[in-house]
CSV table of C-alpha atoms and ligand atoms in Angstrom, one decimal:
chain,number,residue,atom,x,y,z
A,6,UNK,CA,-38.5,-14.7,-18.6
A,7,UNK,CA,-36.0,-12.3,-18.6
A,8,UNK,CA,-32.6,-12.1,-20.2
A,9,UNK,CA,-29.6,-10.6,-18.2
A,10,UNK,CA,-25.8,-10.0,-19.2
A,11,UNK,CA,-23.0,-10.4,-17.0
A,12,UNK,CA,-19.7,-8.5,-17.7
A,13,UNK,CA,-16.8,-10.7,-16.9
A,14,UNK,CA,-12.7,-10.6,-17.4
A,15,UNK,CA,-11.6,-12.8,-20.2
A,16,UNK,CA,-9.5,-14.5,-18.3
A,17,UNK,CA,-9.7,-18.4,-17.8
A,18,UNK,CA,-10.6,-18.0,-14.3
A,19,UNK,CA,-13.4,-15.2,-14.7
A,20,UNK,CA,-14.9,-17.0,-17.1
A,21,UNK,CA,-15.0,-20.3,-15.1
A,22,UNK,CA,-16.0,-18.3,-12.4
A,23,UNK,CA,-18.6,-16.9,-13.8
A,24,UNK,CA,-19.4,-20.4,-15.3
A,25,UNK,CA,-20.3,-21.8,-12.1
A,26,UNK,CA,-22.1,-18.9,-11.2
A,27,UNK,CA,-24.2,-19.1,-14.1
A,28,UNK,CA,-24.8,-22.8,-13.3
A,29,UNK,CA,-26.1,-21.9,-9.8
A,30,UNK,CA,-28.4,-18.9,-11.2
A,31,UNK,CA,-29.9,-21.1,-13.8
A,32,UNK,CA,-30.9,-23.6,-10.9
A,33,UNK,CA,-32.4,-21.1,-9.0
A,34,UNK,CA,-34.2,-19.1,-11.8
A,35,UNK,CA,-35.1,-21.9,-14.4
A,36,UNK,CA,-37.0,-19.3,-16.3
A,37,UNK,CA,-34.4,-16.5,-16.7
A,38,UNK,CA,-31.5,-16.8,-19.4
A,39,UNK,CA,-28.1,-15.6,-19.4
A,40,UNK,CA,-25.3,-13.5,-21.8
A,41,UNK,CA,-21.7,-13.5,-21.3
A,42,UNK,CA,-19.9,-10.1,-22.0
A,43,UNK,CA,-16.3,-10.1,-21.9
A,44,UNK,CA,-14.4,-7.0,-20.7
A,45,UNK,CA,-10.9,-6.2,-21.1
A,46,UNK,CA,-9.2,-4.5,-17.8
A,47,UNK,CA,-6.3,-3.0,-17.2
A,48,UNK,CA,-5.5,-6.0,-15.0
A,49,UNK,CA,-5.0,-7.9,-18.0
A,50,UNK,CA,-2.5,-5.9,-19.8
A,51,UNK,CA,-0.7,-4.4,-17.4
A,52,UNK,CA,1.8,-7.0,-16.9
A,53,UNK,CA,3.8,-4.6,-13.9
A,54,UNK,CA,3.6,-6.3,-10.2
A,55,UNK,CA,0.4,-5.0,-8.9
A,56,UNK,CA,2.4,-2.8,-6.2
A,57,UNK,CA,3.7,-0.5,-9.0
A,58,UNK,CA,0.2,-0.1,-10.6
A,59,UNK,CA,-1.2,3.0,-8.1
A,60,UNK,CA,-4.9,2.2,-8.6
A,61,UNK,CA,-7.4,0.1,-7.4
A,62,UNK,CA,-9.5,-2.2,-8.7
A,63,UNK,CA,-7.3,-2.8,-11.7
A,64,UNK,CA,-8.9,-6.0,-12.3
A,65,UNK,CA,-12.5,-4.6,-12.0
A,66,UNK,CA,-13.3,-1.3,-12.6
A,67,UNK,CA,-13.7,-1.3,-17.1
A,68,UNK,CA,-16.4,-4.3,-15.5
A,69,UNK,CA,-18.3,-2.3,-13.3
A,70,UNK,CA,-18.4,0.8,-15.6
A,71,UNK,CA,-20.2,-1.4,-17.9
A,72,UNK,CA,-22.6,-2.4,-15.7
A,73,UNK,CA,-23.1,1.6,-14.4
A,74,UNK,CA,-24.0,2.3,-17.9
A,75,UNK,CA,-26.2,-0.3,-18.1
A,76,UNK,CA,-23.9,-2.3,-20.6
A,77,UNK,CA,-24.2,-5.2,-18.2
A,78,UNK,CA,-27.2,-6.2,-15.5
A,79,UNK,CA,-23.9,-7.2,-13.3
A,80,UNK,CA,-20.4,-8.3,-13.0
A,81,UNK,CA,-18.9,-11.4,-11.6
A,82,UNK,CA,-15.6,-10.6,-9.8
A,83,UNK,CA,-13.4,-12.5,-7.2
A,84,UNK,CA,-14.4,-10.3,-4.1
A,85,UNK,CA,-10.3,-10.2,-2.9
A,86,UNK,CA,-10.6,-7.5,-6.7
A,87,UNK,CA,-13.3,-5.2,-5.6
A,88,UNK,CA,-12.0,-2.2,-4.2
A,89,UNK,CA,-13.8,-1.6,-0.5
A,90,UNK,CA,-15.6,1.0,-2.0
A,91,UNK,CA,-17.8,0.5,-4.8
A,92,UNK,CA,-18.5,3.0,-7.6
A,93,UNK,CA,-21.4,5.3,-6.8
A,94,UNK,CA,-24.9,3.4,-7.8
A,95,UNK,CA,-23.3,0.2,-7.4
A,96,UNK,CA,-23.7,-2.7,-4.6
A,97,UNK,CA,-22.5,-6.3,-3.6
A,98,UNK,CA,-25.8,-7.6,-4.4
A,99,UNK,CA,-24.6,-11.2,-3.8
A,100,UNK,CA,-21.8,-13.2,-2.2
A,101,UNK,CA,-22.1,-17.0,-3.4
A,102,UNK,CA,-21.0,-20.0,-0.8
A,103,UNK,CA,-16.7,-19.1,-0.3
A,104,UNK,CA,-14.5,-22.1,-1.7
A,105,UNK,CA,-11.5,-22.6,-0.3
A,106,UNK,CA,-9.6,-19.2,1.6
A,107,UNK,CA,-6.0,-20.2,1.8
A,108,UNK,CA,-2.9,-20.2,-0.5
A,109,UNK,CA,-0.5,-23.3,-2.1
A,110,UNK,CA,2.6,-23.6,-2.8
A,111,UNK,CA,2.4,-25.4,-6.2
A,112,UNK,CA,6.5,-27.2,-6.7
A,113,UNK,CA,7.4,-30.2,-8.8
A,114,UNK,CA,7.2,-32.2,-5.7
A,115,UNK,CA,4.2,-30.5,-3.6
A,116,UNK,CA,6.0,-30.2,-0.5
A,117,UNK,CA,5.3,-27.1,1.5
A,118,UNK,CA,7.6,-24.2,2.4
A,119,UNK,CA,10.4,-26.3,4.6
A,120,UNK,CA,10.6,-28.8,2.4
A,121,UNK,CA,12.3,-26.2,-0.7
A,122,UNK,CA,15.9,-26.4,-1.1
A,123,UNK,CA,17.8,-23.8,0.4
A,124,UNK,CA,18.1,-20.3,-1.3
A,125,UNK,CA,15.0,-21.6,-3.5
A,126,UNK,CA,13.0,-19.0,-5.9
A,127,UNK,CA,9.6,-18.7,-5.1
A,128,UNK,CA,7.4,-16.5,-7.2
A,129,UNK,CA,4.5,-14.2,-6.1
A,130,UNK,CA,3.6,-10.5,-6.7
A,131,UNK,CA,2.3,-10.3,-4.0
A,132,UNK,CA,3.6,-8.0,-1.2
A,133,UNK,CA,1.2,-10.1,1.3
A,134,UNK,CA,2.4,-13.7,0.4
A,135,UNK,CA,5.8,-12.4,-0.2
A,136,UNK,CA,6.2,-11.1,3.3
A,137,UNK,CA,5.1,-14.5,4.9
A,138,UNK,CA,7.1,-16.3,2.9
A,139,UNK,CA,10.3,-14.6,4.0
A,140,UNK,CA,8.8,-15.3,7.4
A,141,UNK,CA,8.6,-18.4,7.3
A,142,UNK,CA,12.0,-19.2,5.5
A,143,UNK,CA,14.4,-16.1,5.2
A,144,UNK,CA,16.9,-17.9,2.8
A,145,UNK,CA,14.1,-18.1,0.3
A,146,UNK,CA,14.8,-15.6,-2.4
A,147,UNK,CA,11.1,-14.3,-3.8
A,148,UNK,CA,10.9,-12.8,-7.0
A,149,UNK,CA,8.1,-11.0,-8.7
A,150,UNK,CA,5.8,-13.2,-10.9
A,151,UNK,CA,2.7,-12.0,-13.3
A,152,UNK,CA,0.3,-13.4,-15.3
A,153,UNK,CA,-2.4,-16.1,-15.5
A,154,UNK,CA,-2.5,-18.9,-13.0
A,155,UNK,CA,-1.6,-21.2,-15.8
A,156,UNK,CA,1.2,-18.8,-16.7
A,157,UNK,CA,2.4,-18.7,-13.3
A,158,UNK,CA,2.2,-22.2,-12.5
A,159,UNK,CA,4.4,-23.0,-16.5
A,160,UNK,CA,7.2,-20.9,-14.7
A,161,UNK,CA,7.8,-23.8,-12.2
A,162,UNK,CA,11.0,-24.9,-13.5
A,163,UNK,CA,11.0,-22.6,-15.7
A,164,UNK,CA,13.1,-19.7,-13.8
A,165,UNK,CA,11.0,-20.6,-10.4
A,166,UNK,CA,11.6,-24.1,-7.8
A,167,UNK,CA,7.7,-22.6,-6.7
A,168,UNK,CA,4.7,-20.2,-6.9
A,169,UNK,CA,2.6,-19.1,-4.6
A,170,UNK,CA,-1.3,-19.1,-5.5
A,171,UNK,CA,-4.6,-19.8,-4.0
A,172,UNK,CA,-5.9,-22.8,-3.5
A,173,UNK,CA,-9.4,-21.7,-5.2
A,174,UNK,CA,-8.3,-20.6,-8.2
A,175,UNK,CA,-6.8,-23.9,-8.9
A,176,UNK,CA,-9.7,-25.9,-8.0
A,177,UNK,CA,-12.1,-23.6,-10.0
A,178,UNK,CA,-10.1,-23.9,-12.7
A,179,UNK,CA,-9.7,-27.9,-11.8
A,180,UNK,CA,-5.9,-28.1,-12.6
A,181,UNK,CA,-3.7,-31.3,-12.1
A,182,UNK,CA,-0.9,-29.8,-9.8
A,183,UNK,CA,0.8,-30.5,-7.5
A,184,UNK,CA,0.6,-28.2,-4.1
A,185,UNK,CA,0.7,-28.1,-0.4
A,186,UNK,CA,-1.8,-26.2,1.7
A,187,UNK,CA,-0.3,-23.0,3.3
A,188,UNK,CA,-2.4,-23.1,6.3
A,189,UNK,CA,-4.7,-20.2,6.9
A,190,UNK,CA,-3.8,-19.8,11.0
A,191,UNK,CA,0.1,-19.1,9.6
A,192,UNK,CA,-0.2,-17.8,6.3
A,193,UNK,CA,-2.9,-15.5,6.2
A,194,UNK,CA,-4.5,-15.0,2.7
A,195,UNK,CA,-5.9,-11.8,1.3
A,196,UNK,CA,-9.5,-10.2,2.4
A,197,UNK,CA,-12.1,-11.8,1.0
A,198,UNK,CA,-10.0,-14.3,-1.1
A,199,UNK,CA,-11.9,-17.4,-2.2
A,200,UNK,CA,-15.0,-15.6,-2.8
A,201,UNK,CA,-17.1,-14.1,-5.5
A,202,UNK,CA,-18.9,-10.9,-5.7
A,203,UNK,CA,-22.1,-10.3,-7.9
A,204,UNK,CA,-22.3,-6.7,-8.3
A,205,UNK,CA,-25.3,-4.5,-9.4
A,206,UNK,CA,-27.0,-1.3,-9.6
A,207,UNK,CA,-28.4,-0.4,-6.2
A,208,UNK,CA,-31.7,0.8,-8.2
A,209,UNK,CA,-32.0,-2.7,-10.2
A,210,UNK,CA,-34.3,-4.4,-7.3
A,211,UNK,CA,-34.8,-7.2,-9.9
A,212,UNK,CA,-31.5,-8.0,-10.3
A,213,UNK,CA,-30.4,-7.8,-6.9
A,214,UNK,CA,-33.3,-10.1,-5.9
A,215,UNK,CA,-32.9,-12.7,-8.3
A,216,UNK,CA,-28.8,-12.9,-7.5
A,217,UNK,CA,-30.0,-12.8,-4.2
A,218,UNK,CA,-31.0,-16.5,-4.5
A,219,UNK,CA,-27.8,-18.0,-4.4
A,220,UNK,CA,-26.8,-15.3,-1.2
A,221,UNK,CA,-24.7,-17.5,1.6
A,222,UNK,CA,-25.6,-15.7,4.7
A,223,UNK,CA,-22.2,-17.3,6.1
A,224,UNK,CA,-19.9,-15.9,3.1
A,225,UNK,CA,-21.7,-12.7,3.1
A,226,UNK,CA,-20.8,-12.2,6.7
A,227,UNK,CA,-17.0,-13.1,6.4
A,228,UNK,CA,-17.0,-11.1,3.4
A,229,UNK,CA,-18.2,-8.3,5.1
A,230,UNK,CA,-15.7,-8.6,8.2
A,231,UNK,CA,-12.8,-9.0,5.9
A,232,UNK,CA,-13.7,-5.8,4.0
A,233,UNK,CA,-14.4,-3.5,7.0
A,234,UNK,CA,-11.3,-4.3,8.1
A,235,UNK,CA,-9.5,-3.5,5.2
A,236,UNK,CA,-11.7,-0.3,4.6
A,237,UNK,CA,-10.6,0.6,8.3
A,238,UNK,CA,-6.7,0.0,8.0
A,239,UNK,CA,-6.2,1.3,4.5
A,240,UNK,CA,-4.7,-2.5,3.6
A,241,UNK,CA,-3.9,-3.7,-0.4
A,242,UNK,CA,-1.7,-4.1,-3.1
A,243,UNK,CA,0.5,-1.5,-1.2
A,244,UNK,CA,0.4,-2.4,2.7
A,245,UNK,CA,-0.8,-5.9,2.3
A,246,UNK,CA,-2.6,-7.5,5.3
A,247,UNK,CA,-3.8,-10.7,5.5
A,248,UNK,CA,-7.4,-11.3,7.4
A,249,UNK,CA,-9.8,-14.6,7.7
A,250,UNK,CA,-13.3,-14.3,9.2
A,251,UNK,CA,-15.0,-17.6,10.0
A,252,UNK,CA,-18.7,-18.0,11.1
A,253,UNK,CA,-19.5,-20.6,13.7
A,254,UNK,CA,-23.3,-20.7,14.0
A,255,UNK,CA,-23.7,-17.2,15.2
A,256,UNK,CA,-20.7,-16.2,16.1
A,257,UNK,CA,-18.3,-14.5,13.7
A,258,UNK,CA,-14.7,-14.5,14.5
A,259,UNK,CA,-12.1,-12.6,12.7
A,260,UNK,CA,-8.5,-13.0,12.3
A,261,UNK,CA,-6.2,-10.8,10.8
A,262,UNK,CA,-2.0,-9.7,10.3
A,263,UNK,CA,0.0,-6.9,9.0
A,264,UNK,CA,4.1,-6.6,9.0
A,265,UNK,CA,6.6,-4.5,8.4
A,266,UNK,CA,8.7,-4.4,5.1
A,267,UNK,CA,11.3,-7.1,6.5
A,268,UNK,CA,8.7,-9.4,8.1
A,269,UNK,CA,10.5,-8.6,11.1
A,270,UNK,CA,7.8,-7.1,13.2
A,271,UNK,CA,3.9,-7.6,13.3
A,272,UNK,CA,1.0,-6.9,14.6
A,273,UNK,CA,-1.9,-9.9,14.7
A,274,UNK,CA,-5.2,-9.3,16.3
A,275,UNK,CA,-8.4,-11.6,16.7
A,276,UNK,CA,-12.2,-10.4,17.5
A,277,UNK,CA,-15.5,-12.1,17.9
A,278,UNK,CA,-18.8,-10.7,17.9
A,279,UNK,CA,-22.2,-11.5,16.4
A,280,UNK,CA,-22.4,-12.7,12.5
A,281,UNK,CA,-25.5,-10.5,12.4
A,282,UNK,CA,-22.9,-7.2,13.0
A,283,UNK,CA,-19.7,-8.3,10.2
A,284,UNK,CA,-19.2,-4.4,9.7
A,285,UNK,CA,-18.5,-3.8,13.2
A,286,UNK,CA,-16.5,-7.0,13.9
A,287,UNK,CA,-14.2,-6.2,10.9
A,288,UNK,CA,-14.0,-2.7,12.6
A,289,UNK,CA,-13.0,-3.3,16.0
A,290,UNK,CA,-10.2,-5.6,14.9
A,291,UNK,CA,-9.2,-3.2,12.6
A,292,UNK,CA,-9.1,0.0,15.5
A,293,UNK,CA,-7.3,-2.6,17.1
A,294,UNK,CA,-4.7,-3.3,14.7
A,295,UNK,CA,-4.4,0.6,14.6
A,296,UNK,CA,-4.2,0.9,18.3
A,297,UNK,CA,-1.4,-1.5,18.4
A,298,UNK,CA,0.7,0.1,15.7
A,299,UNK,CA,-0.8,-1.1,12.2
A,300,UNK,CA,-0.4,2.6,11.2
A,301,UNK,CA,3.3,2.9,11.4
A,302,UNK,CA,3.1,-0.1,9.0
A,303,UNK,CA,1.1,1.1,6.8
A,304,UNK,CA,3.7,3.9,6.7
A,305,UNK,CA,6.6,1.3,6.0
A,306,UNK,CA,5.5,0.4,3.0
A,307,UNK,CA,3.9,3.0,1.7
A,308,UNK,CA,7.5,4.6,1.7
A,309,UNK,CA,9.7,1.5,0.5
A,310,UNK,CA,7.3,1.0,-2.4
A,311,UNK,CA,7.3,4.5,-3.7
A,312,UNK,CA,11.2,4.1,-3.4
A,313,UNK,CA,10.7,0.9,-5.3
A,314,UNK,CA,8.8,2.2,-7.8
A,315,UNK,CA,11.0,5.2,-8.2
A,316,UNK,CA,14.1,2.7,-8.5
B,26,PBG,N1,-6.1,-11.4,-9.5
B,26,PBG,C1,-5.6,-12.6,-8.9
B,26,PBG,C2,-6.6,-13.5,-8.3
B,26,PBG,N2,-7.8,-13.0,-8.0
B,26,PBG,C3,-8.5,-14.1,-7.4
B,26,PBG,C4,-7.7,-15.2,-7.4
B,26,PBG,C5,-8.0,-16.5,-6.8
B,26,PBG,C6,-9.5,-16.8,-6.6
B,26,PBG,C7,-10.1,-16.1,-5.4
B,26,PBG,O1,-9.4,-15.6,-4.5
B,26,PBG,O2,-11.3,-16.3,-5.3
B,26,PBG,C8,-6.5,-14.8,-8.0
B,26,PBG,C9,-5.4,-15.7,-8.3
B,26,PBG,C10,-4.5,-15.9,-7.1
B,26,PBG,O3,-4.5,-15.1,-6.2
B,26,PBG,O4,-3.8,-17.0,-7.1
């Protein structure tokens, strides 16, 4: 029998998160036991829009220290968290099966995005959802929101007519709300959103092999996709991009978006290749993006939010 801790935010989420991830471990290791270690991050105090906060991993990295310095045996994180690039001595031992991938729009009446009045406040802080809102219905006026999904979702007449969340936080969490689906093929959610990542030391073999037993080949290889992508086009918190890989037997096919600052212009790709290569399919869609312009948007924003943040 052994005994292992997992680090984990303190948040609501994190811990049911890491609640169900527990549950599954337990099933498949009956004779190992389980600690909880709460971490504080930086994530959780820093209440600025995540644009204005110039690091990554914000949510993630007090976690992952711990488990470095062998304060944890590993961290449970929602994978759209993790930086692309791990610490040194640290891997993605283990991707659990991905719940749901797309956003909501949680309203008093859980009608989707036509159905708000007009000049309606929707909340989000983030750059990706913002931009697709504005896409979808210009005379929507978006304002920055923080906070816990609960917080977010108390603003709803409280200052907001909506917020803009995803779909599997709310069901982890199992709240009564009221939401429409903002379709994935339109309204493309964040890399890797919907999924967990179990992280490790790379030299803990018996770790990794016993997270390993609740592995979904499937998730692992969207995962993958999603954050090659990413790693390829320099996408986050400050030149959001929105990408969705979905397996089909053994075919992997990746979907992904950027924009410029307005929403006006953008540049969408879509790539298929073997789910036994994810690194390389996420790649190619990503030179592609690059090829057909991605770069000048990265650009974009990287200027309008340092004049943002200077403001
Ligand atoms: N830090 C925000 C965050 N990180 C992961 C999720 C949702 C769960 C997931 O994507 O797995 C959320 C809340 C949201 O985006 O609404």
């Amino acid at each position: 029998m052994t005994v292992y801790t997992v680090g984990t935010r303190g948040s609501r989420l994190s811990l049911a998160q890491t609640g169900h991830v527990l549950d599954a471990l337990k099933e498949a290791n009956p004779e190992d036991e389980y600690k909880v270690r709460r971490i504080k991050t930086q994530g959780d105090t820093d209440d600025r829009p995540l644009f204005a906060i110039d690091q990554k991993g914000i949510f993630e990295k007090e976690i992952d220290r711990a488990v470095s310095e062998g304060g944890a045996d590993f961290a449970v994180h929602s994978l759209k968290d993790v930086p692309t690039e791990l610490a040194p001595g640290l891997v993605l031992a283990c991707v659990p099966r991905r719940a749901a991938a797309n956003d909501v729009l949680v309203s008093p009446g859980g009608s989707g995005l036509g159905s708000l009045p007009r000049g309606a406040t929707v909340g989000t802080s983030s750059l990706r959802r913002a931009v697709q809102v504005g896409r979808s219905r210009s005379d929507l006026h978006v304002k920055p929101v923080r906070g816990n999904i609960e917080t977010r979702i108390a603003k709803v007449g409280a200052g907001y007519d909506a917020v803009v969340l995803a779909e599997a936080g709310i069901s982890r969490l199992g709240l009564d709300v009221k939401y429409a689906a903002l379709p994935e093929e339109s309204f493309a959610p964040s890399p890797g959103q919907g999924s967990l990542a179990l992280v490790a030391r790379s030299g803990d073999a018996g770790t990794i092999s016993m997270l390993n037993r609740i592995e979904d080949a499937a998730s692992r290889a969207e995962a993958e996709a999603e954050r090659a992508l990413s790693e390829r086009i320099g996408s986050g918190c400050r030149f959001p991009v929105g990408a969705l890989a979905r397996s089909a037997g053994e075919l992997l096919t990746i979907r992904a978006e950027a924009f410029s600052v307005d929403g006006s212009r953008s540049v969408s790709v879509q790539a298929s290749g073997p789910r036994g290569s994810p690194r390389k399919v996420g790649e190619s869609a990503g030179n592609e993006m690059l090829e057909r312009g991605a770069g000048d948007l990265a650009l974009n924003w990287r200027e309008k939010v340092d004049e943002w943040n200077r403001s």
